[in-house]
Amino acid sequence: MLSVLSYNILFGQRLPQIIKWISEREEKFDIICFQEFPFSQISSLANSPLATPFEYHTALSFRRSTKEYGQVTLVNTTKIKIVETETLFLGTSFLEGKVLGFAGGRSALATKCKYKGTDFILVNTHLVAFGSNKHRRAQMAKIIDHFDTPHNREQTPLIVLGDLNYSSLTGQGSLIRLMETHGFINAYTLNTHRFLNIKDHQLDYIFYKEMQIEDIKVLKLPFSDHSPITFSLR
């Protein structure tokens, strides 16, 4: 069984506190998936308690002014072998560029791993913040279609997680139906973000197929506007 963390860290504004929290936990994580990680601080991982036993890979997601942000996936390579990684480019939205001033396009970081002789693929992603839910579903469809090919029809276990920016306040039915149509299970429906500091809602998701996920927890921490999600992967 593997322990996994998924966490949008709000541009890394409190990254040292987050790393300290992770390193001091009694239960250690085997896989850590960050979204909105500041690439200017990537080098800090090599000098942090996460330098060992983790190997990390990155995928650029967007630029904000002169700063770059994206996904970082850390894997405990004493337990898990990284077979390969790739970045899937999902595009952006007109609104995101105009309203938020973000440049570049969103992405997904896919990591193929081997654990106890079994391969699985973990996709760490962050969809557009300003755009329609239809646009976000189209981005998810790009991820699904990438793996729904004759080359990948061997039913490799697959998990897609991260900040989908798909608010439960606007309804999740179309997203969940899309994923279920392709054999994915929605792991939970719990609030993970506080909208305008007024209303709790869900923005972060875990979808999976051909594997088991247990012990899902949404934690309350003061380090980001998102809550970290932890779970066990079997």
CSV table of C-alpha atoms in Angstrom, one decimal:
chain,number,residue,atom,x,y,z
A,1,MET,CA,0.0,0.0,0.0
A,2,LEU,CA,1.2,3.5,-0.9
A,3,SER,CA,0.5,6.8,0.8
A,4,VAL,CA,-0.3,9.7,-1.5
A,5,LEU,CA,-0.7,13.5,-1.1
A,6,SER,CA,-2.3,15.8,-3.6
A,7,TYR,CA,-2.0,19.6,-2.8
A,8,ASN,CA,-2.4,22.9,-4.6
A,9,ILE,CA,0.1,25.0,-2.7
A,10,LEU,CA,-1.1,28.5,-3.7
A,11,PHE,CA,2.0,29.6,-5.7
A,12,GLY,CA,4.2,28.2,-3.0
A,13,GLN,CA,3.6,31.2,-0.8
A,14,ARG,CA,4.2,29.0,2.3
A,15,LEU,CA,6.4,26.3,0.8
A,16,PRO,CA,8.9,26.1,3.7
A,17,GLN,CA,6.0,25.4,6.1
A,18,ILE,CA,4.5,22.8,3.8
A,19,ILE,CA,7.8,21.0,3.5
A,20,LYS,CA,8.3,21.1,7.3
A,21,TRP,CA,4.7,19.7,7.8
A,22,ILE,CA,5.4,16.8,5.3
A,23,SER,CA,8.8,15.9,6.7
A,24,GLU,CA,7.6,15.9,10.4
A,25,ARG,CA,4.6,13.7,9.8
A,26,GLU,CA,4.7,10.4,11.5
A,27,GLU,CA,3.1,8.8,8.4
A,28,LYS,CA,5.4,9.4,5.5
A,29,PHE,CA,4.1,9.8,1.9
A,30,ASP,CA,5.3,7.7,-0.9
A,31,ILE,CA,4.0,10.0,-3.7
A,32,ILE,CA,3.5,13.7,-3.5
A,33,CYS,CA,1.7,15.7,-6.2
A,34,PHE,CA,1.9,19.4,-6.0
A,35,GLN,CA,0.0,21.9,-8.2
A,36,GLU,CA,0.9,25.6,-8.6
A,37,PHE,CA,4.5,24.9,-7.6
A,38,PRO,CA,6.8,27.9,-8.3
A,39,PHE,CA,9.5,26.8,-10.6
A,40,SER,CA,11.8,29.5,-9.1
A,41,GLN,CA,11.9,27.3,-6.0
A,42,ILE,CA,12.4,23.9,-7.6
A,43,SER,CA,16.1,23.9,-6.5
A,44,SER,CA,14.9,24.2,-2.9
A,45,LEU,CA,13.7,20.6,-3.1
A,46,ALA,CA,17.2,19.4,-3.5
A,47,ASN,CA,18.2,21.1,-0.2
A,48,SER,CA,15.1,20.1,1.8
A,49,PRO,CA,14.1,17.0,3.8
A,50,LEU,CA,12.3,15.8,0.6
A,51,ALA,CA,15.6,15.4,-1.2
A,52,THR,CA,15.8,11.8,0.1
A,53,PRO,CA,14.3,9.4,-0.8
A,54,PHE,CA,12.3,11.2,-3.4
A,55,GLU,CA,12.9,11.7,-7.1
A,56,TYR,CA,10.9,14.5,-8.6
A,57,HIS,CA,9.6,15.5,-12.1
A,58,THR,CA,7.9,18.7,-13.3
A,59,ALA,CA,5.5,20.0,-15.9
A,60,LEU,CA,5.2,23.7,-16.7
A,61,SER,CA,1.5,24.8,-16.5
A,62,PHE,CA,1.4,28.6,-16.8
A,63,ARG,CA,3.3,31.9,-16.5
A,64,ARG,CA,2.2,34.7,-14.2
A,65,SER,CA,4.1,37.9,-15.1
A,66,THR,CA,7.7,36.6,-15.2
A,67,LYS,CA,7.1,33.7,-12.9
A,68,GLU,CA,6.5,30.1,-13.9
A,69,TYR,CA,4.2,27.5,-12.1
A,70,GLY,CA,3.3,23.9,-12.7
A,71,GLN,CA,3.0,20.4,-11.3
A,72,VAL,CA,5.6,18.6,-9.4
A,73,THR,CA,5.4,14.9,-8.7
A,74,LEU,CA,7.7,13.3,-6.1
A,75,VAL,CA,8.2,9.6,-5.9
A,76,ASN,CA,9.9,7.5,-3.2
A,77,THR,CA,12.2,5.5,-5.4
A,78,THR,CA,13.3,3.2,-2.6
A,79,LYS,CA,9.8,1.6,-3.0
A,80,ILE,CA,8.6,2.6,-6.4
A,81,LYS,CA,10.4,2.5,-9.8
A,82,ILE,CA,9.8,5.4,-12.2
A,83,VAL,CA,9.4,3.8,-15.7
A,84,GLU,CA,8.8,7.0,-17.6
A,85,THR,CA,7.3,10.5,-17.5
A,86,GLU,CA,5.6,12.7,-20.0
A,87,THR,CA,3.9,16.1,-20.2
A,88,LEU,CA,0.5,16.4,-21.8
A,89,PHE,CA,-0.3,19.9,-23.1
A,90,LEU,CA,-4.0,20.8,-22.5
A,91,GLY,CA,-4.1,24.4,-23.9
A,92,THR,CA,-5.5,27.4,-22.1
A,93,SER,CA,-8.6,29.7,-22.4
A,94,PHE,CA,-9.2,33.2,-23.7
A,95,LEU,CA,-10.6,34.3,-20.3
A,96,GLU,CA,-7.6,33.0,-18.4
A,97,GLY,CA,-5.2,35.1,-20.4
A,98,LYS,CA,-7.4,38.2,-20.2
A,99,VAL,CA,-8.7,38.0,-16.6
A,100,LEU,CA,-5.7,36.5,-14.8
A,101,GLY,CA,-2.9,37.5,-17.1
A,102,PHE,CA,-1.7,34.0,-17.3
A,103,ALA,CA,0.4,33.0,-20.3
A,104,GLY,CA,1.1,29.6,-21.7
A,105,GLY,CA,-1.1,26.6,-21.5
A,106,ARG,CA,-2.2,24.1,-18.8
A,107,SER,CA,-0.7,20.7,-18.7
A,108,ALA,CA,-0.8,17.3,-17.1
A,109,LEU,CA,2.3,15.4,-15.7
A,110,ALA,CA,2.0,11.7,-16.3
A,111,THR,CA,4.3,9.4,-14.4
A,112,LYS,CA,4.4,5.6,-15.1
A,113,CYS,CA,5.5,3.7,-12.1
A,114,LYS,CA,6.2,0.1,-11.1
A,115,TYR,CA,5.4,-1.1,-7.6
A,116,LYS,CA,5.8,-4.7,-6.6
A,117,GLY,CA,5.9,-5.8,-10.2
A,118,THR,CA,2.8,-3.9,-11.2
A,119,ASP,CA,2.8,-0.9,-13.5
A,120,PHE,CA,0.4,2.1,-12.9
A,121,ILE,CA,0.1,5.6,-14.3
A,122,LEU,CA,-0.4,8.7,-12.2
A,123,VAL,CA,-1.5,11.9,-13.8
A,124,ASN,CA,-1.0,15.1,-11.9
A,125,THR,CA,-2.9,18.0,-13.5
A,126,HIS,CA,-4.2,21.6,-13.0
A,127,LEU,CA,-7.0,22.7,-15.4
A,128,VAL,CA,-7.9,26.3,-16.3
A,129,ALA,CA,-9.2,28.6,-13.6
A,130,PHE,CA,-11.1,30.9,-15.8
A,131,GLY,CA,-13.1,29.1,-18.5
A,132,SER,CA,-16.3,27.1,-18.8
A,133,ASN,CA,-16.8,23.7,-17.4
A,134,LYS,CA,-17.2,22.5,-21.0
A,135,HIS,CA,-13.7,23.7,-21.6
A,136,ARG,CA,-12.4,21.8,-18.5
A,137,ARG,CA,-14.2,18.6,-19.6
A,138,ALA,CA,-12.4,19.0,-23.0
A,139,GLN,CA,-9.1,19.2,-21.2
A,140,MET,CA,-9.9,16.1,-19.3
A,141,ALA,CA,-10.9,14.4,-22.5
A,142,LYS,CA,-7.5,15.1,-23.9
A,143,ILE,CA,-6.0,13.2,-20.9
A,144,ILE,CA,-8.4,10.3,-21.4
A,145,ASP,CA,-7.9,10.1,-25.1
A,146,HIS,CA,-4.1,10.1,-24.7
A,147,PHE,CA,-4.3,6.8,-22.8
A,148,ASP,CA,-7.2,5.3,-24.6
A,149,THR,CA,-5.1,4.0,-27.5
A,150,PRO,CA,-4.3,0.5,-28.9
A,151,HIS,CA,-0.8,0.9,-27.4
A,152,ASN,CA,-2.3,1.3,-23.9
A,153,ARG,CA,-5.2,-1.1,-24.1
A,154,GLU,CA,-3.5,-3.5,-21.6
A,155,GLN,CA,-5.7,-1.9,-18.9
A,156,THR,CA,-2.8,-0.4,-16.9
A,157,PRO,CA,-4.1,1.0,-13.7
A,158,LEU,CA,-4.6,4.8,-14.0
A,159,ILE,CA,-5.2,7.6,-11.6
A,160,VAL,CA,-5.9,11.3,-12.6
A,161,LEU,CA,-5.8,13.8,-9.8
A,162,GLY,CA,-5.3,17.5,-9.0
A,163,ASP,CA,-7.0,20.8,-9.0
A,164,LEU,CA,-9.6,20.6,-11.8
A,165,ASN,CA,-11.1,24.0,-11.0
A,166,TYR,CA,-14.4,22.3,-11.5
A,167,SER,CA,-16.6,23.8,-8.7
A,168,SER,CA,-19.2,21.6,-7.0
A,169,LEU,CA,-21.2,24.8,-6.7
A,170,THR,CA,-21.9,24.7,-10.5
A,171,GLY,CA,-22.7,20.9,-10.5
A,172,GLN,CA,-20.4,18.0,-11.1
A,173,GLY,CA,-22.7,15.6,-12.9
A,174,SER,CA,-21.3,16.2,-16.4
A,175,LEU,CA,-17.7,15.7,-15.3
A,176,ILE,CA,-18.4,12.6,-13.3
A,177,ARG,CA,-20.5,11.1,-16.2
A,178,LEU,CA,-17.6,11.8,-18.6
A,179,MET,CA,-15.2,10.0,-16.4
A,180,GLU,CA,-17.5,7.1,-15.7
A,181,THR,CA,-18.1,6.6,-19.4
A,182,HIS,CA,-14.4,5.8,-19.7
A,183,GLY,CA,-14.4,3.5,-16.7
A,184,PHE,CA,-13.1,5.9,-14.0
A,185,ILE,CA,-14.4,6.0,-10.4
A,186,ASN,CA,-14.8,9.3,-8.6
A,187,ALA,CA,-13.0,8.8,-5.3
A,188,TYR,CA,-14.9,11.4,-3.2
A,189,THR,CA,-17.2,14.4,-3.0
A,190,LEU,CA,-15.7,16.5,-0.2
A,191,ASN,CA,-15.1,20.2,-0.1
A,192,THR,CA,-11.4,21.2,-0.8
A,193,HIS,CA,-11.5,25.0,-1.2
A,194,ARG,CA,-13.2,28.0,0.3
A,195,PHE,CA,-14.8,30.2,-2.4
A,196,LEU,CA,-14.1,33.9,-1.8
A,197,ASN,CA,-13.6,33.0,1.9
A,198,ILE,CA,-17.4,32.5,2.1
A,199,LYS,CA,-18.5,29.1,0.8
A,200,ASP,CA,-16.8,25.8,0.8
A,201,HIS,CA,-16.8,23.7,-2.4
A,202,GLN,CA,-14.9,21.0,-4.2
A,203,LEU,CA,-12.2,21.9,-6.8
A,204,ASP,CA,-9.8,19.0,-6.3
A,205,TYR,CA,-10.6,15.5,-7.5
A,206,ILE,CA,-9.2,12.0,-7.8
A,207,PHE,CA,-10.4,9.7,-10.5
A,208,TYR,CA,-9.1,6.1,-10.9
A,209,LYS,CA,-9.6,2.8,-12.7
A,210,GLU,CA,-8.2,-0.7,-12.4
A,211,MET,CA,-6.9,0.0,-8.9
A,212,GLN,CA,-8.2,0.5,-5.3
A,213,ILE,CA,-8.1,3.8,-3.3
A,214,GLU,CA,-8.8,3.9,0.4
A,215,ASP,CA,-8.6,6.1,3.5
A,216,ILE,CA,-9.3,9.4,1.7
A,217,LYS,CA,-8.9,12.4,3.9
A,218,VAL,CA,-9.2,16.2,3.3
A,219,LEU,CA,-7.1,17.9,5.8
A,220,LYS,CA,-7.4,21.4,7.2
A,221,LEU,CA,-4.2,23.3,7.1
A,222,PRO,CA,-3.4,27.1,7.0
A,223,PHE,CA,-0.8,26.9,4.2
A,224,SER,CA,-3.0,27.4,1.1
A,225,ASP,CA,-6.5,28.3,-0.1
A,226,HIS,CA,-6.8,24.6,-1.0
A,227,SER,CA,-6.9,21.7,1.4
A,228,PRO,CA,-4.4,18.8,1.0
A,229,ILE,CA,-5.9,15.4,0.1
A,230,THR,CA,-4.3,12.2,1.3
A,231,PHE,CA,-5.2,8.6,0.5
A,232,SER,CA,-3.8,5.1,0.3
A,233,LEU,CA,-3.2,3.5,-3.1
A,234,ARG,CA,-3.5,-0.3,-3.4
